[in-house]
Structures are given as C-alpha cells and as structure tokens.
C-alpha cells in the first residue's frame, strides 16, 4: 500500500518522532481517518511505537527500521502500480485503494448488499454532486444538445465504433492495436497473429454500439435493450451459448475479489427489474450513466460480460442528450478494476467516480476536436434518414431491378410533393458513395453488397 509506505518512510526519516498533525501536513492527500487507521495498523504490527498522550503523542520508528523498510517498501511498491498516479483521486478514494490493495486473504468476504440499491432514490440521491454534473456538462457539451436525440452519435459513428470498441476491449485484455481495430471495423480485415476471441470481441462491440445508435429513439434502460445489448457483446464468446442475452441461472465468482454475487435466478430477475426501473427514472444523463456503471456490474445479472455491457449502456444517456461519448480511451485496466472492486467489496463509489470524471474529460477532448470539423447535418437528410437507409437497402438487395425505379417509388409513396426532388437526389448521392465501410448503416452484409456490385447496371 503506497500510503502506508509513505507514512512509514516519513516516521523513519524523523527520529525525533512525528505527531498526527505533522504527518497530515506531510501527506495532504490522506484524510485524518485514513491516517489514523494506517498508524493503528503499523502500531499493531510493531513497526512503529507511540509515545506521549493526546496532542503530545509522537510516533517513532521501532528497532531495525531501515532494514524493515526495504522489505516492506518492496511489498508496498509492488502494488503501487495498481492505480496510476496521473489520475487524481480524492482522500476518500485513497481510503478505498488502501483497502483494495491488501491481499485477498486480508479482505473481508462480502455478498450482495440489497440496501445499496434500495437506498438509492432517483433524482433525490446523487452519486455525482451538482457541481460535478455541471463540470461534466461543460466538458461534454457539443453545441448539439437541442437537436434530435442521437444526432451527434450518428455524426461521429465511424470514429466512435473504432475508439469505443478498441478501448473497451483493451480493458478486457484484448491486444488489438487501434490501427488493427480500424482495419477490422472498416474493412473486415482481422489482424494476423491474434486469437479469434479477440477478433470476435471487437466485432461484438461494433454490433452493440450500432444497436444503441441506430435504435436511439426506442432504446431505454429496459429488459429488451439490456438483454439484447448483452447478447450482441457476448455472441460466440460464452462457453454456453444459452447464456447470451439471458439472466444467469447459476452462481459466479469474481476473480481476485472477496465479493460473492447473488446466485438465485429469481432474485436476479427481481433486482434487475428494480435496477432498470430506477435507472429510467433518473433525469440527469450523467447521473444515469454513472448509476448504470455502478449497479449493473455490482448485480452481475449475466454469466459474464457484465462490465462490458455496463460500459456501453453508460453511453446511452449521453447519446440521447447529444453529449460527448465516454469511450474509455487511455483508461488503464488496473485503475478500472480497482475502482470496480471498491464498489463490489465496499459499496463505495468514490474511486469509480474519480475515474469516470477523468475518463470523460479525456474522451471529450478527442471528440470536441471532431465536433469542430463536423458540418451541420442536412435537415432533410436527418428528417428522412430512415427512408434513405431503407431505400438504399432495397436497391442493393434487389440488384436485378431498376435502382432509379425503386428510389422513385419510395419517394412518391412516403415524401411530400415539395420535398421529393431533393430527397431523391439525397438518396442517389448516398447510393453513389456506398462502400464496404458503411454497410452496417444500411443493415447490409458484405456478401450482399458484393453481389450487387456484380449485377448492377
């Protein structure tokens, strides 16, 4: 534990002894409570002694401290890489880290705490204080918040598919590079030397992100959306395919954790419904996003792939509000896993909250640059986007028929007379630009597109 090692060194380097206030002045990142707990543990371990009473109390190094320091520091510092120092954390978060960084056998086994969810009252309880939510709004404002839901996420979809698929997969140990991810998503080229599981994971992320963005008008925190989101992310990755998109029917363990999730399927079903109902009532998109990142993995409703599901689900409120997405770019796996363990084992959200804010700022910096380069959406293309996509799909699938005839029939049937010429021109222009990197937009397979290329006039 790095905080304990730091206090340990301070006491050794001051043979005259140090009082609590002096230690707090040397280590301002620690709360008084945390420092007191660390000191108590060190006294019990015999590594330091206390002389004096009340305010005159001083802490001194025990015998042979320099040799003991070398051995203990090696142990503490071996764990110090668990949470990167460049990510700022609060004193409360440092307290969580001090506990989580203990060996597994030193932490108290815990089960699911129902009060953690039950005590949360939407729009009354806030994991993100008002000042922090305002800060996040300033960070993620794209100047498109008054436009139809999903306008921004559709505009950045090609970039979003790469960044979020890559960064989220990296948190699961995937070794694809960002460049390899781009080639796979845009051209279907799997990277050489990579396991099939890694390729499948990236492609599943792509499918799941498209599911959210393309169904932004109907997607919600309901069973249909969450189960199908999990199904998209877990396709061909679970030992039992029956577990894809289904609430688990068996117990699970969390690796390197003393947390034991619920095992009874009926309880999982009930609590998932309660969780989703509360999530849907939350009106603030950032609070809603963070709530799902906390409670979905904590419940562990699925056999696996719970955290991935929560990371993508956490973006749904941001997509709807036309805010910058949370792509998890440059989030270290060690930081994410420690923050999640704080929720699992302590039902404490402070460390995950600190990481969420840092990750969102990092992600938004990328996407605000993109925003400046985006042209304003064509209002007609936005209004008739579903007709345009469906018509192009029909043109490709009906390669033997006249493309112009299919387009004219669709426009005559669905578009008001004053807009027909312009909408028809938009469809023809988009059809001319079609290529394999945008096929998912129209619900087309590569084989269908290739067949059309061979048969079209």
Short mmCIF file of N, CA, C and O in Angstrom, two decimals, residues 4 32 70 78 84 89 131 142 172 194 197 210 261-262 269 276 309 317 331 341-343 353 386 453 456:
data_model
loop_
_atom_site.label_atom_id
_atom_site.label_comp_id
_atom_site.label_asym_id
_atom_site.label_seq_id
_atom_site.Cartn_x
_atom_site.Cartn_y
_atom_site.Cartn_z
N UNK A 4 0.73 3.71 3.13
CA UNK A 4 1.38 3.20 4.33
C UNK A 4 2.90 3.29 4.20
O UNK A 4 3.60 3.67 5.15
N UNK A 32 -7.87 12.44 7.64
CA UNK A 32 -7.47 12.19 9.03
C UNK A 32 -7.82 10.75 9.41
O UNK A 32 -7.02 10.05 10.05
N UNK A 70 13.11 -1.58 3.81
CA UNK A 70 13.43 -2.10 2.48
C UNK A 70 12.49 -3.24 2.10
O UNK A 70 11.97 -3.29 1.00
N UNK A 78 5.27 -2.80 -4.88
CA UNK A 78 4.86 -3.77 -5.90
C UNK A 78 3.40 -3.57 -6.26
O UNK A 78 2.99 -3.83 -7.39
N UNK A 84 -2.80 4.19 -11.40
CA UNK A 84 -1.80 5.14 -11.92
C UNK A 84 -1.83 6.48 -11.20
O UNK A 84 -2.90 7.02 -10.90
N UNK A 89 -7.06 11.38 -7.46
CA UNK A 89 -8.10 10.76 -6.64
C UNK A 89 -8.28 11.56 -5.36
O UNK A 89 -7.36 12.22 -4.88
N UNK A 131 -22.31 20.17 -8.55
CA UNK A 131 -21.16 20.88 -9.12
C UNK A 131 -20.39 19.99 -10.10
O UNK A 131 -19.90 20.46 -11.12
N UNK A 142 -21.53 19.55 -26.81
CA UNK A 142 -21.18 19.53 -28.24
C UNK A 142 -21.88 20.61 -29.04
O UNK A 142 -21.74 20.65 -30.27
N UNK A 172 -10.52 -5.51 -21.25
CA UNK A 172 -10.71 -6.95 -21.06
C UNK A 172 -9.48 -7.75 -21.46
O UNK A 172 -9.54 -8.97 -21.60
N UNK A 194 -3.55 -12.81 -34.01
CA UNK A 194 -4.46 -12.55 -32.89
C UNK A 194 -5.43 -13.72 -32.74
O UNK A 194 -5.83 -14.36 -33.71
N UNK A 197 -10.88 -15.11 -30.45
CA UNK A 197 -11.66 -14.49 -29.39
C UNK A 197 -11.51 -12.97 -29.40
O UNK A 197 -12.48 -12.23 -29.20
N UNK A 210 -23.64 -0.06 -32.67
CA UNK A 210 -24.60 0.23 -33.74
C UNK A 210 -26.02 -0.01 -33.26
O UNK A 210 -26.94 0.75 -33.61
N UNK A 261 -21.40 -12.54 -5.66
CA UNK A 261 -22.71 -12.07 -6.14
C UNK A 261 -23.84 -13.05 -5.79
O UNK A 261 -23.60 -14.21 -5.45
N UNK A 262 -25.06 -12.57 -5.91
CA UNK A 262 -26.23 -13.42 -5.71
C UNK A 262 -26.22 -14.57 -6.71
O UNK A 262 -25.71 -14.44 -7.82
N UNK A 269 -33.55 -11.67 -11.32
CA UNK A 269 -34.60 -11.11 -12.18
C UNK A 269 -35.28 -9.92 -11.50
O UNK A 269 -35.48 -8.86 -12.11
N UNK A 276 -33.27 -1.37 -13.34
CA UNK A 276 -33.62 -0.70 -14.60
C UNK A 276 -34.72 0.34 -14.39
O UNK A 276 -34.70 1.41 -15.02
N UNK A 309 -21.10 -4.71 -20.81
CA UNK A 309 -22.48 -4.28 -21.01
C UNK A 309 -22.72 -2.95 -20.32
O UNK A 309 -23.36 -2.05 -20.88
N UNK A 317 -27.45 7.32 -22.25
CA UNK A 317 -27.95 8.67 -21.92
C UNK A 317 -27.15 9.78 -22.60
O UNK A 317 -27.71 10.83 -22.94
N UNK A 331 -7.85 4.61 -20.49
CA UNK A 331 -8.14 4.18 -19.11
C UNK A 331 -7.36 2.90 -18.83
O UNK A 331 -7.56 1.89 -19.51
N UNK A 341 -13.67 -2.88 -7.96
CA UNK A 341 -13.57 -3.65 -6.72
C UNK A 341 -14.05 -2.82 -5.52
O UNK A 341 -14.62 -3.37 -4.57
N UNK A 342 -13.81 -1.52 -5.56
CA UNK A 342 -14.30 -0.66 -4.49
C UNK A 342 -15.81 -0.71 -4.36
O UNK A 342 -16.36 -0.64 -3.26
N UNK A 343 -16.49 -0.83 -5.50
CA UNK A 343 -17.96 -0.98 -5.49
C UNK A 343 -18.33 -2.37 -5.00
O UNK A 343 -19.18 -2.54 -4.13
N UNK A 353 -16.01 7.02 -9.30
CA UNK A 353 -16.43 8.37 -9.70
C UNK A 353 -15.24 9.21 -10.16
O UNK A 353 -15.32 9.90 -11.18
N UNK A 386 -34.33 7.41 -42.12
CA UNK A 386 -34.77 6.01 -42.17
C UNK A 386 -35.22 5.63 -43.57
O UNK A 386 -34.94 4.52 -44.04
N UNK A 453 -22.73 -5.32 -56.57
CA UNK A 453 -21.71 -4.73 -57.43
C UNK A 453 -21.58 -5.52 -58.74
O UNK A 453 -21.37 -4.93 -59.82
N UNK A 456 -25.28 -4.93 -60.72
CA UNK A 456 -25.89 -3.63 -61.00
C UNK A 456 -25.51 -3.17 -62.41
O UNK A 456 -24.43 -3.48 -62.92
#
